[in-house]
Short mmCIF file of C-alpha atoms and ligand atoms in Angstrom, two decimals:
data_model
loop_
_atom_site.label_atom_id
_atom_site.label_comp_id
_atom_site.label_asym_id
_atom_site.label_seq_id
_atom_site.Cartn_x
_atom_site.Cartn_y
_atom_site.Cartn_z
CA MET A 687 -8.24 -3.80 2.68
CA LYS A 688 -7.47 -2.39 6.06
CA ILE A 689 -7.66 1.37 6.57
CA PHE A 690 -5.20 3.14 8.86
CA ILE A 691 -5.24 6.85 9.64
CA ASP A 692 -2.07 8.74 8.77
CA THR A 693 -1.84 11.41 11.47
CA ALA A 694 -0.71 12.05 15.02
CA ASN A 695 -3.56 14.45 15.69
CA ILE A 696 -5.60 13.18 18.63
CA ASP A 697 -8.87 14.85 17.66
CA ALA A 698 -8.65 13.50 14.12
CA ILE A 699 -7.81 10.02 15.37
CA ARG A 700 -10.70 10.10 17.86
CA ASP A 701 -13.09 11.35 15.17
CA ALA A 702 -12.11 8.61 12.69
CA ALA A 703 -12.09 5.91 15.38
CA GLU A 704 -15.70 6.77 16.22
CA LEU A 705 -16.67 5.92 12.61
CA GLY A 706 -15.68 2.30 13.27
CA ILE A 707 -13.70 1.90 10.03
CA ILE A 708 -10.17 2.53 11.31
CA ASP A 709 -7.89 -0.52 11.79
CA GLY A 710 -4.70 1.25 12.84
CA VAL A 711 -2.63 4.44 12.88
CA THR A 712 0.57 5.50 11.17
CA THR A 713 2.71 8.41 12.34
CA ASN A 714 6.07 9.83 11.35
CA PRO A 715 8.39 12.46 12.83
CA SER A 716 6.86 15.21 10.69
CA LEU A 717 3.33 14.37 11.80
CA MET A 718 4.44 14.12 15.44
CA SER A 719 6.22 17.51 15.27
CA ARG A 720 2.97 19.26 14.26
CA GLU A 721 1.17 18.28 17.48
CA GLY A 722 3.40 20.12 20.01
CA LEU A 723 2.94 17.41 22.64
CA PRO A 724 5.61 15.31 24.41
CA PHE A 725 6.36 12.19 22.33
CA GLN A 726 5.55 9.60 25.02
CA GLU A 727 2.28 11.33 25.98
CA LEU A 728 1.16 11.47 22.34
CA VAL A 729 1.97 7.78 21.67
CA GLU A 730 0.17 6.64 24.82
CA GLU A 731 -2.92 8.68 23.98
CA ILE A 732 -3.06 7.28 20.43
CA CYS A 733 -2.77 3.74 21.79
CA ARG A 734 -5.69 4.44 24.15
CA ILE A 735 -7.94 5.51 21.27
CA VAL A 736 -7.23 2.87 18.62
CA ASP A 737 -6.91 -0.84 19.31
CA GLY A 738 -4.81 -1.86 16.31
CA PRO A 739 -1.32 -1.49 14.91
CA ILE A 740 0.18 1.94 15.71
CA SER A 741 3.30 2.77 13.68
CA VAL A 742 5.83 4.95 15.50
CA GLU A 743 9.08 5.91 13.78
CA VAL A 744 12.67 5.99 15.08
CA THR A 745 14.78 9.07 14.46
CA ALA A 746 18.20 7.44 14.77
CA THR A 747 19.95 6.66 11.49
CA GLU A 748 22.70 4.31 12.60
CA HIS A 749 21.81 0.64 12.98
CA ALA A 750 22.68 0.10 16.69
CA ALA A 751 21.04 3.38 17.73
CA MET A 752 17.96 2.49 15.67
CA VAL A 753 17.65 -0.82 17.54
CA VAL A 754 17.90 0.94 20.90
CA GLU A 755 15.20 3.49 19.96
CA ALA A 756 13.04 0.75 18.42
CA ARG A 757 13.11 -1.32 21.60
CA ARG A 758 12.25 1.76 23.67
CA ILE A 759 9.30 2.52 21.37
CA ALA A 760 8.11 -1.13 21.17
CA LYS A 761 7.94 -1.29 24.99
CA MET A 762 5.44 1.56 25.17
CA HIS A 763 2.44 -0.61 24.11
CA PRO A 764 1.84 -4.09 22.68
CA ASN A 765 0.11 -2.59 19.60
CA ILE A 766 3.15 -0.61 18.54
CA VAL A 767 4.81 -1.32 15.21
CA VAL A 768 8.27 0.27 14.92
CA LYS A 769 8.83 2.29 11.76
CA LEU A 770 12.31 2.33 10.28
CA PRO A 771 13.59 4.12 7.17
CA THR A 772 14.61 1.84 4.29
CA THR A 773 18.36 2.47 4.35
CA ARG A 774 21.20 -0.05 4.69
CA ASP A 775 21.16 0.49 8.47
CA GLY A 776 17.37 0.37 8.54
CA VAL A 777 17.18 -3.00 6.79
CA ARG A 778 19.86 -4.43 9.08
CA ALA A 779 17.96 -3.16 12.16
CA CYS A 780 14.71 -4.58 10.72
CA LYS A 781 16.21 -8.07 10.49
CA GLU A 782 17.62 -7.89 14.02
CA LEU A 783 14.35 -6.67 15.51
CA SER A 784 11.99 -8.93 13.53
CA VAL A 785 13.82 -12.13 14.53
CA LYS A 786 13.30 -11.02 18.16
CA GLY A 787 9.55 -10.60 17.55
CA VAL A 788 9.39 -6.82 17.19
CA ARG A 789 6.98 -5.84 14.39
CA VAL A 790 8.57 -3.44 11.93
CA ASN A 791 7.07 -1.13 9.30
CA MET A 792 9.72 -0.23 6.68
CA THR A 793 9.04 3.28 5.45
CA LEU A 794 10.19 5.61 2.64
CA VAL A 795 10.03 2.80 0.11
CA PHE A 796 10.26 4.01 -3.51
CA SER A 797 11.37 0.93 -5.50
CA PRO A 798 10.45 -2.73 -5.86
CA ALA A 799 14.08 -3.61 -5.03
CA GLN A 800 13.77 -1.90 -1.64
CA ALA A 801 10.52 -3.75 -1.06
CA LEU A 802 12.17 -7.10 -1.78
CA LEU A 803 14.90 -6.36 0.73
CA VAL A 804 12.58 -5.39 3.53
CA ALA A 805 10.49 -8.54 3.02
CA LYS A 806 13.64 -10.63 3.24
CA ALA A 807 14.53 -8.76 6.44
CA GLY A 808 11.22 -9.87 7.98
CA ALA A 809 9.30 -6.57 7.95
CA ALA A 810 5.70 -6.84 9.06
CA TYR A 811 4.76 -3.97 6.70
CA VAL A 812 6.30 -2.26 3.67
CA SER A 813 5.27 1.35 3.07
CA PRO A 814 5.54 2.51 -0.55
CA PHE A 815 5.04 6.27 -0.78
CA ILE A 816 2.86 6.70 -3.85
CA GLY A 817 1.96 10.40 -3.70
CA ARG A 818 5.61 11.45 -3.55
CA LEU A 819 6.32 9.32 -6.63
CA ASP A 820 3.37 10.87 -8.50
CA ASP A 821 4.82 14.27 -7.52
CA ILE A 822 7.98 13.54 -9.48
CA SER A 823 6.04 12.15 -12.52
CA HIS A 824 6.38 8.46 -11.68
CA THR A 825 3.30 6.27 -11.32
CA GLY A 826 3.20 5.54 -7.62
CA MET A 827 0.53 2.87 -7.98
CA GLN A 828 2.71 0.87 -10.36
CA LEU A 829 5.12 0.44 -7.47
CA VAL A 830 2.34 -1.00 -5.33
CA GLU A 831 1.31 -3.37 -8.12
CA ASP A 832 4.93 -4.55 -8.52
CA ILE A 833 5.33 -5.15 -4.79
CA VAL A 834 2.07 -7.11 -4.57
CA GLN A 835 3.21 -9.26 -7.49
CA ILE A 836 6.71 -9.90 -6.00
CA TYR A 837 5.28 -10.77 -2.55
CA ASP A 838 2.70 -13.09 -4.15
CA ASN A 839 5.40 -14.84 -6.24
CA TYR A 840 7.33 -15.82 -3.14
CA ASP A 841 4.61 -15.89 -0.49
CA PHE A 842 6.25 -13.16 1.59
CA PRO A 843 4.01 -12.45 4.61
CA THR A 844 4.98 -8.73 4.68
CA GLU A 845 1.84 -6.61 4.34
CA VAL A 846 1.75 -3.91 1.66
CA LEU A 847 0.79 -0.63 3.34
CA VAL A 848 0.09 2.11 0.81
CA ALA A 849 1.33 5.46 2.14
CA SER A 850 1.52 9.03 0.93
CA VAL A 851 -2.07 8.74 -0.24
CA ARG A 852 -3.41 12.03 -1.65
CA HIS A 853 -7.00 11.37 -2.83
CA PRO A 854 -9.80 8.75 -3.05
CA VAL A 855 -8.67 7.41 -6.43
CA HIS A 856 -5.44 6.26 -4.76
CA VAL A 857 -7.56 4.35 -2.21
CA VAL A 858 -9.67 2.62 -4.83
CA GLU A 859 -6.63 1.71 -6.92
CA ALA A 860 -4.80 0.37 -3.88
CA ALA A 861 -7.77 -1.91 -3.21
CA LEU A 862 -7.97 -3.00 -6.87
CA VAL A 863 -4.30 -4.02 -7.01
CA GLY A 864 -4.69 -5.99 -3.75
CA ALA A 865 -2.80 -3.86 -1.21
CA ASP A 866 -3.28 -5.07 2.37
CA VAL A 867 -3.58 -1.60 3.94
CA ALA A 868 -3.94 2.02 2.89
CA THR A 869 -3.03 4.70 5.38
CA LEU A 870 -5.11 7.83 4.85
CA PRO A 871 -4.79 11.41 5.98
CA PRO A 872 -8.00 12.63 7.71
CA LYS A 873 -8.91 14.74 4.69
CA VAL A 874 -8.93 11.67 2.38
CA ILE A 875 -11.07 9.71 4.87
CA ASP A 876 -13.64 12.56 4.72
CA GLN A 877 -13.52 12.60 0.91
CA LEU A 878 -14.32 8.86 0.73
CA PHE A 879 -17.82 9.47 2.09
CA LYS A 880 -18.76 12.15 -0.43
CA HIS A 881 -20.82 11.68 -3.55
CA PRO A 882 -23.03 14.48 -4.95
CA LEU A 883 -25.72 11.95 -6.01
CA THR A 884 -25.93 10.70 -2.42
CA ASP A 885 -26.64 14.24 -1.23
CA ILE A 886 -29.17 14.97 -3.99
CA GLY A 887 -30.84 11.56 -3.48
CA LEU A 888 -31.15 12.08 0.25
CA GLU A 889 -32.55 15.57 -0.19
CA ARG A 890 -35.28 14.20 -2.50
CA PHE A 891 -36.18 11.29 -0.22
CA LEU A 892 -36.56 13.68 2.73
CA ALA A 893 -38.61 16.23 0.78
CA ASP A 894 -40.98 13.50 -0.43
CA TRP A 895 -41.27 12.14 3.09
CA ARG A 896 -41.92 15.60 4.55
CA SER A 897 -44.82 15.98 2.12
CA THR A 898 -46.61 13.07 3.76
CA GLY A 899 -46.65 14.91 7.14
CA GLN A 900 -45.78 11.68 8.93
CA ARG A 901 -43.03 10.82 11.47
CA ILE A 902 -41.32 7.51 12.10
O1 LIG B 292 3.21 8.41 6.84
C1 LIG B 292 3.96 8.58 5.74
C2 LIG B 292 3.31 9.13 4.49
O2 LIG B 292 1.97 8.73 4.39
C3 LIG B 292 3.56 10.56 4.23
O3 LIG B 292 2.74 11.13 3.25
O4 LIG B 292 1.75 13.12 2.16
O5 LIG B 292 3.87 13.34 3.50
O6 LIG B 292 3.89 12.18 1.30
P1 LIG B 292 3.09 12.52 2.50
#
């Protein structure tokens, strides 16, 4: 499973990229708005740091305006994947852009029916938002499982990108159900490394080694 980082924060992206486990970046207008930097500058800087798919979202809501914004965004860098909301206009724009070779990530997906539509429209990625479903007492991961099954049934090439990830259990479950990608906030990436037995084990190894008085 590929791991993307879900942030527009340059320091966090640089930090994660240095770990060597980041395959791409996802952003959205809310994440961009937190950074207080001009849009183009921020996108270009992210593309300099990570050599992988970088999702950047349109803010237009009408189909023709979405296509104009999408083309503008796609021109910024060859690694850019244009993110569109899964509305009627979004799906129409997705079809129009994908037949012209623009890679599209369809976002704000909350149902298997929406996922079926975006695959038919040629989306490169579908982004089910699992945390937000959990928040309203639905099982977000069931949606991911359903999408994986539907895409397998019909050999849709659209990649399942698990979004709105809140904790490491989401990451493990996404991998178990066969998602292609999970996009993780920096905090969840940090949490993945942690295990108390690792810390205790390392402490013991080092104490035992110190007692020998040797150095490597
Ligand atoms: O990038 C979209 C998605 O991951 C947002 O997550 O935590 O705002 O539901 P969240």
